[in-house]
């Protein structure tokens, strides 16, 4: 009996050693390892996985299992390389068999796969040297492409999960909006949730963005980042870092963050930094979330931007009213035809544009117009609470000018709209109730993963495969209860005899239309006559002249 177990273990180890060789081969092919690195990396992998001896046979027959690159994803982004997840999986299973990790949950697998890939990674200094070398050869696009590929090859960008996202476009009077259902973040195992709750609180790293995440081993309630590398960038004269997002929402979705863990703050410095970045990386846009709750992003505690190489619906939207300003003679100023309230300014003169943006920001911060429910402050004097801010987006436009889209935001709440007057209203929460941040503002919906299953069930109701009584739908704990009004409206307009594919298409269009309404709710000046006039009044109050 003991001999059989021993033989099984020996065979398992031999197989694992084979997978180690395949991973080394992958690392060499993807340029993670340089020639000569393989000896030390092999030994480090054998040590981590507690394997006594390396594989010594041929590997030819195994190579075919590692596909070449080019996995297409629906999110408008394409993986530059097939990640190593197929190569890692057997090693993770092996580690679980051998008790190297205590459980077979996604959390433990994620902690170990980052650790394994970390052993294959070039050091941060080597990554910086290579990147700066490519930049100094005059091709910054080639430099970011190289870093994007590295961040994908390292499994830091989780292409295997990003490809689970649903993606479609919905035509609207404002252009085609982009809709994604975000399925890339794996659901937590209840065992891990319990373990997380029991885990001691730690203040290191201070947050998910902090540079101290580079190489961090992770823990049950913080992701492992041994395979994570960041690049230094100087913007507005200050040290920041550049990285990609592990769960991309669009092509080359990158994140820029301050070296210091300091809170988000929209100021003239924000415009200077954003424009400095797009000057250095002209193939990328960069934008910041607003700095107030409700209208800001999910992380307000660490100043950061998001950028990337993607033309969002808002960028394609046209200017519907043009203005000039005597103090900013080279700058164009326009109101964008968009459900949110966007001032688009552009100039060849970067400094002039920075001053113009700063002027608009300070003017907006204190601007009120009670005819359209815009109030800059609540309360009085020292204790008054500010409500107005801006979500700014910078790019080099197609004419080669610096361009800023300044999205006017207000986070005031009322008795009628306790979650925010300019926030998706209650009746839309069945689709979207989270903050409307930078990415959504630009016309890309990031909808919660629960919707995949819910939309599939509603499709089945509309095509008669699933019976749903009014009584069932009325039960508060029924998963479709939140959609009850929507389902009843759909049933009475299209019945319950649709072809499944048509029902699915209808639901996609309906979801897109609801997202448009979400954006309209977030607009401070509505796209109607009173709203348009109020928007013009704001610009005129700042000194703009109708062109
Ligand atoms: Zn931080």
XYZ file of C-alpha atoms and ligand atoms in Angstrom:
548
model
C 0.000 0.000 0.000
C 2.719 2.460 1.054
C 4.635 1.617 -2.120
C 1.656 2.406 -4.329
C 1.180 5.806 -2.711
C 4.896 6.417 -3.017
C 4.846 5.508 -6.720
C 1.810 7.711 -7.335
C 3.520 10.622 -5.638
C 6.688 10.059 -7.635
C 4.713 10.005 -10.888
C 2.848 13.170 -9.889
C 6.137 14.903 -9.155
C 7.558 13.839 -12.495
C 4.523 15.272 -14.285
C 4.736 18.487 -12.300
C 8.429 18.759 -13.194
C 7.387 18.465 -16.847
C 4.954 21.352 -16.415
C 7.718 23.391 -14.822
C 9.748 22.909 -18.021
C 6.815 24.015 -20.154
C 6.438 27.119 -18.044
C 10.167 27.878 -18.397
C 9.843 27.476 -22.139
C 6.892 29.899 -22.085
C 8.883 32.397 -20.032
C 11.732 32.276 -22.529
C 9.415 32.584 -25.511
C 7.638 35.603 -23.996
C 10.871 37.301 -23.012
C 10.185 37.094 -19.276
C 13.486 35.213 -18.930
C 16.752 36.100 -20.565
C 19.186 33.516 -21.792
C 20.910 31.995 -18.783
C 18.077 32.760 -16.368
C 16.566 29.291 -16.733
C 18.818 27.511 -14.237
C 18.037 29.713 -11.280
C 14.359 30.048 -12.181
C 13.972 26.276 -12.602
C 15.501 25.740 -9.164
C 13.283 28.393 -7.621
C 10.165 26.752 -9.107
C 11.246 23.275 -7.958
C 11.864 24.691 -4.491
C 8.510 26.460 -4.288
C 6.656 23.327 -5.442
C 8.770 20.993 -3.378
C 9.899 18.910 -6.374
C 13.217 17.118 -5.903
C 14.416 16.751 -9.498
C 13.761 18.452 -12.804
C 12.214 16.745 -15.819
C 14.811 15.326 -18.134
C 12.860 13.928 -21.097
C 11.829 15.597 -24.364
C 9.029 18.162 -24.364
C 8.147 18.256 -28.061
C 4.775 16.591 -27.728
C 3.682 19.051 -25.057
C 4.455 22.192 -26.983
C 1.381 21.857 -29.168
C -0.816 22.384 -26.123
C 0.367 25.933 -25.682
C -1.538 27.871 -28.286
C 0.044 30.866 -29.980
C -1.296 34.315 -29.270
C -4.388 36.130 -30.497
C -7.303 35.231 -28.236
C -9.935 37.740 -29.239
C -12.058 39.256 -26.551
C -15.354 41.009 -27.012
C -14.474 44.029 -24.906
C -12.854 45.753 -27.853
C -9.500 44.627 -26.534
C -7.407 41.827 -27.893
C -4.997 39.768 -25.847
C -1.492 40.323 -27.222
C -0.481 36.898 -25.960
C -2.195 33.801 -24.642
C -1.592 33.914 -20.920
C 0.026 31.024 -19.054
C -3.100 29.915 -17.223
C -3.267 26.512 -18.984
C 0.321 25.911 -17.974
C -0.273 27.040 -14.405
C -3.420 25.030 -13.757
C -1.726 21.614 -13.372
C 0.887 23.144 -11.095
C -1.802 24.705 -8.913
C -3.624 21.374 -8.692
C -0.365 19.696 -7.796
C 0.337 22.267 -5.078
C -3.131 21.685 -3.624
C -2.596 17.889 -3.701
C 0.657 18.303 -1.831
C -0.685 20.716 0.762
C 1.484 23.604 -0.440
C -1.716 25.637 -0.390
C -4.392 24.797 2.172
C -7.416 24.784 -0.115
C -8.545 24.490 -3.740
C -10.324 27.821 -3.816
C -9.811 30.558 -6.389
C -8.324 32.813 -3.712
C -5.596 30.324 -2.836
C -4.960 29.487 -6.479
C -4.634 33.204 -7.258
C -2.188 33.707 -4.412
C -0.023 30.867 -5.714
C -0.177 31.591 -9.437
C 1.073 35.143 -8.871
C 3.869 33.713 -6.726
C 4.847 31.215 -9.426
C 4.792 33.851 -12.172
C 6.721 36.206 -9.915
C 9.655 33.794 -10.104
C 9.691 34.218 -13.888
C 9.504 38.004 -13.872
C 12.305 40.403 -14.668
C 12.998 42.720 -11.758
C 11.372 46.121 -11.657
C 14.696 47.825 -12.508
C 15.155 45.651 -15.621
C 11.610 46.418 -16.766
C 12.189 50.154 -16.338
C 15.513 50.006 -18.211
C 13.978 48.128 -21.138
C 10.961 50.459 -21.295
C 13.037 53.644 -21.153
C 15.319 52.204 -23.824
C 12.337 51.774 -26.144
C 11.065 55.272 -25.303
C 14.440 56.870 -25.977
C 14.586 55.144 -29.367
C 11.716 57.498 -30.184
C 8.797 55.076 -30.263
C 6.677 55.408 -27.138
C 3.896 53.336 -28.710
C 6.291 50.436 -29.168
C 7.327 50.875 -25.530
C 3.760 50.644 -24.195
C 3.025 47.699 -26.516
C 6.015 45.899 -25.057
C 4.890 46.601 -21.481
C 1.298 45.598 -22.289
C 2.526 42.307 -23.648
C 4.727 41.753 -20.594
C 1.799 42.523 -18.261
C -0.317 40.002 -20.210
C 2.350 37.294 -20.469
C 2.921 37.527 -16.717
C -0.755 36.677 -16.087
C -1.064 40.003 -14.248
C -3.738 41.024 -16.768
C -6.278 38.245 -16.314
C -7.273 37.602 -19.921
C -8.720 34.220 -18.994
C -11.334 36.086 -16.907
C -11.745 39.217 -19.014
C -12.947 36.994 -21.819
C -15.962 36.022 -19.735
C -17.338 39.563 -19.957
C -20.383 40.213 -22.106
C -20.096 43.106 -24.521
C -22.433 44.790 -27.001
C -23.258 48.169 -28.468
C -26.611 49.927 -28.461
C -27.486 52.654 -30.956
C -28.872 55.830 -29.380
C -29.405 59.433 -30.542
C -25.966 60.122 -28.999
C -24.159 57.394 -30.935
C -23.566 53.735 -30.120
C -23.093 53.214 -26.373
C -20.911 50.348 -25.193
C -22.301 47.901 -22.660
C -20.312 45.320 -20.717
C -21.429 42.891 -18.076
C -18.455 42.458 -15.844
C -17.833 38.774 -15.158
C -14.070 39.007 -14.800
C -13.882 39.177 -11.039
C -14.366 35.635 -9.760
C -17.000 35.069 -7.142
C -15.559 34.464 -3.726
C -15.804 31.045 -2.179
C -17.817 31.234 1.076
C -14.899 29.542 2.850
C -12.609 32.386 1.773
C -15.141 35.012 2.768
C -15.229 33.483 6.235
C -11.412 33.342 6.345
C -11.221 36.958 5.207
C -13.490 37.999 8.003
C -11.278 36.233 10.508
C -8.038 37.597 9.031
C -6.283 40.366 10.950
C -6.667 43.845 9.474
C -3.508 45.072 7.848
C -2.533 48.561 6.759
C 0.107 47.322 4.320
C -0.072 48.030 1.456
C -2.297 50.979 2.280
C -4.519 50.350 -0.751
C -4.705 48.376 -3.993
C -3.015 51.180 -5.937
C -0.002 51.880 -3.739
C 3.387 51.172 -5.330
C 4.169 48.857 -2.389
C 1.973 46.273 -4.132
C 4.832 45.512 -6.548
C 6.079 42.053 -5.555
C 3.722 41.801 -2.569
C 2.916 38.224 -1.563
C -0.734 38.956 -0.915
C -2.938 37.437 1.752
C -6.440 36.069 1.981
C -7.911 39.593 1.738
C -5.389 41.269 -0.575
C -4.268 40.031 -4.006
C -0.753 38.690 -4.571
C 1.330 40.905 -6.812
C 4.677 39.143 -7.293
C 4.074 39.316 -11.056
C 3.212 43.022 -10.981
C 5.525 45.695 -12.366
C 4.993 49.445 -12.678
C 6.823 52.160 -14.591
C 7.798 55.560 -13.222
C 6.399 58.570 -15.066
C 6.920 62.213 -14.230
C 3.771 64.247 -14.833
C 3.362 67.860 -13.884
C 6.830 67.588 -12.353
C 5.719 64.952 -9.845
C 6.630 61.276 -9.499
C 3.770 59.003 -10.519
C 3.597 55.397 -11.726
C 2.048 53.723 -14.749
C 0.550 50.232 -14.887
C -2.205 48.309 -16.631
C -5.455 47.289 -14.999
C -5.607 43.565 -14.166
C -9.277 43.506 -15.238
C -9.333 45.621 -18.384
C -12.630 47.214 -19.353
C -11.291 48.357 -22.755
C -8.170 48.165 -24.888
C -4.887 48.901 -23.050
C -6.761 50.110 -19.959
C -3.996 51.680 -17.873
C -3.823 53.279 -14.450
C -1.601 56.156 -13.368
C -1.153 56.768 -9.682
C 0.659 59.157 -7.381
C 3.765 57.792 -5.669
C 2.176 58.958 -2.415
C -1.048 57.573 -0.935
C -2.918 60.885 -1.001
C -6.617 61.513 -1.709
C -8.151 62.346 -5.089
C -8.268 66.076 -5.695
C -9.399 67.781 -8.885
C -7.454 71.020 -9.313
C -5.430 72.911 -11.897
C -2.654 70.392 -11.174
C -4.967 67.609 -12.412
C -5.279 69.257 -15.830
C -1.527 69.902 -15.958
C -0.788 66.262 -15.148
C -3.387 64.818 -17.547
C -2.139 66.966 -20.427
C 1.486 66.237 -19.590
C 0.685 62.521 -19.778
C -1.068 62.684 -23.152
C 1.787 64.804 -24.487
C 4.218 62.047 -23.495
C 1.845 59.209 -24.534
C -0.087 60.766 -27.429
C -1.696 57.440 -28.423
C -3.459 57.232 -25.031
C -6.247 59.253 -23.442
C -6.177 59.916 -19.685
C -8.983 60.905 -17.361
C -9.675 61.247 -13.684
C -12.645 60.362 -11.598
C -14.254 63.244 -9.763
C -13.145 63.904 -6.198
C -16.496 63.751 -4.413
C -18.507 60.732 -3.235
C -21.505 59.590 -5.346
C -20.011 61.122 -8.523
C -16.467 59.803 -7.945
C -14.923 56.391 -8.521
C -14.536 53.518 -6.098
C -11.134 54.632 -4.769
C -11.090 58.207 -3.489
C -8.211 57.657 -1.074
C -5.350 57.439 -3.593
C -4.992 60.020 -6.358
C -5.027 58.223 -9.706
C -6.061 58.454 -13.352
C -7.200 55.891 -15.870
C -6.187 55.891 -19.502
C -5.764 53.696 -22.505
C -6.088 53.238 -26.193
C -9.765 53.242 -26.942
C -12.071 55.679 -28.669
C -15.055 56.000 -26.347
C -18.526 56.981 -27.587
C -18.198 60.391 -25.893
C -15.043 61.198 -27.853
C -16.948 60.568 -31.079
C -19.833 62.831 -29.982
C -20.009 66.200 -31.737
C -20.080 69.754 -30.405
C -23.625 71.199 -30.547
C -22.852 74.775 -29.464
C -19.547 76.637 -29.928
C -18.119 79.514 -27.853
C -15.032 81.671 -27.623
C -13.446 83.475 -24.694
C -11.453 86.692 -25.128
C -8.892 85.692 -22.492
C -8.223 82.347 -24.184
C -7.911 83.318 -27.838
C -6.433 80.067 -29.198
C -8.949 77.807 -27.444
C -12.140 76.382 -28.844
C -14.950 75.891 -26.327
C -18.038 73.812 -27.004
C -20.943 71.978 -25.451
C -20.868 68.318 -26.439
C -24.013 66.586 -27.701
C -24.040 64.072 -24.860
C -26.449 63.056 -22.088
C -24.032 64.275 -19.410
C -22.972 67.928 -19.325
C -19.645 68.163 -21.107
C -17.591 71.249 -21.990
C -15.016 70.389 -24.661
C -12.030 72.696 -24.903
C -9.073 72.360 -27.269
C -5.970 74.314 -28.162
C -2.445 73.960 -29.512
C -1.321 76.006 -26.520
C -1.146 73.638 -23.594
C -0.624 76.287 -20.936
C -3.531 78.346 -22.153
C -5.748 75.258 -22.062
C -4.643 74.458 -18.501
C -5.562 78.005 -17.408
C -8.915 77.802 -19.193
C -9.721 74.464 -17.541
C -8.711 75.813 -14.127
C -10.934 78.846 -14.675
C -13.914 76.699 -15.659
C -13.345 74.436 -12.650
C -13.237 77.283 -10.167
C -16.244 78.917 -11.784
C -18.205 75.635 -11.710
C -17.262 74.868 -8.084
C -19.239 77.887 -6.894
C -21.976 77.933 -9.553
C -25.643 77.508 -8.642
C -28.762 77.650 -10.790
C -31.846 76.794 -8.777
C -33.983 76.682 -11.951
C -32.277 73.349 -12.783
C -31.653 72.164 -9.175
C -27.906 72.873 -9.327
C -26.734 74.067 -5.909
C -23.001 74.462 -5.350
C -23.229 74.101 -1.551
C -25.420 72.834 1.247
C -25.339 74.676 4.531
C -23.688 77.938 5.393
C -20.322 79.426 6.222
C -17.399 77.296 7.374
C -19.392 74.090 7.564
C -21.001 74.284 4.145
C -20.597 71.175 2.011
C -19.459 71.560 -1.627
C -21.336 69.609 -4.332
C -19.845 70.704 -7.660
C -16.854 69.051 -9.262
C -15.579 67.862 -12.631
C -14.691 64.538 -14.246
C -11.902 65.541 -16.677
C -10.636 63.598 -19.718
C -7.580 64.593 -21.769
C -6.429 63.496 -25.222
C -4.515 64.631 -28.248
C -7.361 65.152 -30.695
C -7.438 64.167 -34.343
C -6.183 67.635 -35.336
C -3.156 67.171 -33.077
C -4.430 69.657 -30.485
C -4.629 69.219 -26.729
C -8.229 68.503 -25.862
C -10.058 68.299 -22.540
C -13.594 67.111 -21.944
C -14.769 68.600 -18.653
C -17.832 66.762 -17.386
C -19.757 68.911 -14.891
C -20.872 66.934 -11.856
C -22.958 67.610 -8.757
C -23.429 65.154 -5.893
C -26.312 66.759 -3.998
C -29.067 64.510 -2.614
C -32.687 65.360 -1.917
C -35.639 63.726 -0.194
C -36.903 62.648 -3.582
C -33.485 61.315 -4.665
C -31.653 60.234 -1.495
C -28.892 58.507 -3.538
C -28.192 61.635 -5.576
C -30.165 64.022 -7.754
C -27.643 63.542 -10.580
C -27.180 59.822 -10.029
C -29.157 56.938 -11.592
C -32.634 57.250 -10.147
C -34.304 54.522 -8.136
C -36.258 52.987 -11.018
C -32.975 52.264 -12.879
C -31.229 50.557 -9.974
C -32.280 47.116 -11.180
C -29.704 47.631 -13.943
C -27.246 50.103 -12.406
C -27.070 51.690 -8.991
C -23.302 52.138 -8.601
C -21.531 55.475 -9.082
C -21.293 56.829 -12.606
C -17.542 57.196 -12.796
C -15.070 58.100 -15.502
C -15.596 55.047 -17.722
C -19.381 55.232 -17.692
C -19.330 58.982 -18.240
C -17.559 58.287 -21.538
C -20.330 55.906 -22.640
C -19.147 52.469 -21.578
C -21.435 50.769 -19.076
C -19.802 48.423 -16.593
C -22.780 46.437 -15.362
C -22.797 43.977 -12.461
C -22.182 40.267 -13.174
C -25.546 39.222 -11.687
C -27.201 40.614 -14.821
C -25.952 37.782 -17.025
C -28.080 35.210 -15.270
C -30.996 37.579 -14.719
C -31.176 38.610 -18.389
C -31.036 34.944 -19.415
C -33.999 34.195 -17.169
C -35.999 37.146 -18.467
C -35.245 35.969 -22.015
C -36.700 32.600 -21.065
C -39.807 34.279 -19.683
C -40.314 36.293 -22.877
C -39.864 33.216 -25.032
C -42.191 31.064 -22.957
C -39.562 28.646 -21.614
C -40.046 29.850 -18.085
C -43.308 30.526 -16.322
C -43.267 33.333 -13.840
C -46.424 34.211 -11.959
C -47.105 37.709 -10.755
C -47.097 36.325 -7.245
C -43.598 34.826 -7.613
C -42.294 38.016 -9.167
C -43.766 39.994 -6.281
C -41.745 38.110 -3.668
C -39.010 40.397 -2.367
C -36.410 37.611 -2.275
C -37.011 36.453 -5.856
C -33.899 37.205 -7.953
C -36.033 38.825 -10.666
C -38.087 40.887 -8.214
C -35.992 43.991 -8.809
C -36.883 43.736 -12.515
C -40.616 43.212 -11.878
C -41.877 46.480 -13.380
C -39.624 46.039 -16.403
C -40.679 42.427 -16.986
C -44.372 43.316 -16.727
C -43.953 46.155 -19.214
C -42.064 43.888 -21.637
C -44.588 41.063 -21.272
C -47.488 43.348 -22.046
C -45.747 44.826 -25.097
C -44.133 41.726 -26.687
C -45.889 38.807 -24.969
C -44.194 35.557 -24.006
C -43.824 33.872 -27.346
C -40.672 35.447 -28.747
C -37.869 33.532 -30.400
C -35.089 33.280 -27.774
C -32.589 35.049 -30.002
C -35.002 37.933 -30.598
C -35.799 38.168 -26.906
C -32.088 38.329 -26.177
C -31.581 41.090 -28.716
C -34.529 43.027 -27.320
C -33.122 42.773 -23.794
C -29.732 44.013 -24.967
C -31.336 47.020 -26.620
C -33.513 47.667 -23.581
C -30.488 47.470 -21.267
C -28.649 49.924 -23.514
C -31.626 52.273 -23.435
C -31.710 52.071 -19.629
C -27.991 52.892 -19.555
C -28.721 55.963 -21.669
C -31.285 57.006 -19.056
C -28.655 56.418 -16.345
C -26.360 58.869 -18.136
C -29.173 61.376 -18.554
C -29.872 61.218 -14.820
C -26.199 62.049 -14.191
C -26.326 65.128 -16.445
C -26.622 68.398 -14.501
C -27.976 70.351 -17.492
C -30.594 68.210 -19.221
C -30.766 67.900 -22.987
C -33.999 69.887 -23.186
C -34.664 73.573 -23.716
C -34.403 74.738 -20.093
C -31.291 72.557 -19.630
C -29.587 73.818 -22.789
C -30.303 77.428 -21.835
C -28.995 76.862 -18.317
C -25.801 75.304 -19.733
C -25.269 78.359 -21.965
C -25.904 80.676 -19.002
C -23.131 78.958 -17.080
C -20.621 79.430 -19.904
C -21.678 83.043 -20.450
C -21.326 83.727 -16.711
C -17.712 82.570 -17.075
C -17.172 85.099 -19.857
C -17.730 82.892 -22.901
C -19.185 84.428 -26.036
C -21.503 82.539 -28.359
C -19.601 81.876 -31.563
Zn -2.624 53.829 -1.954
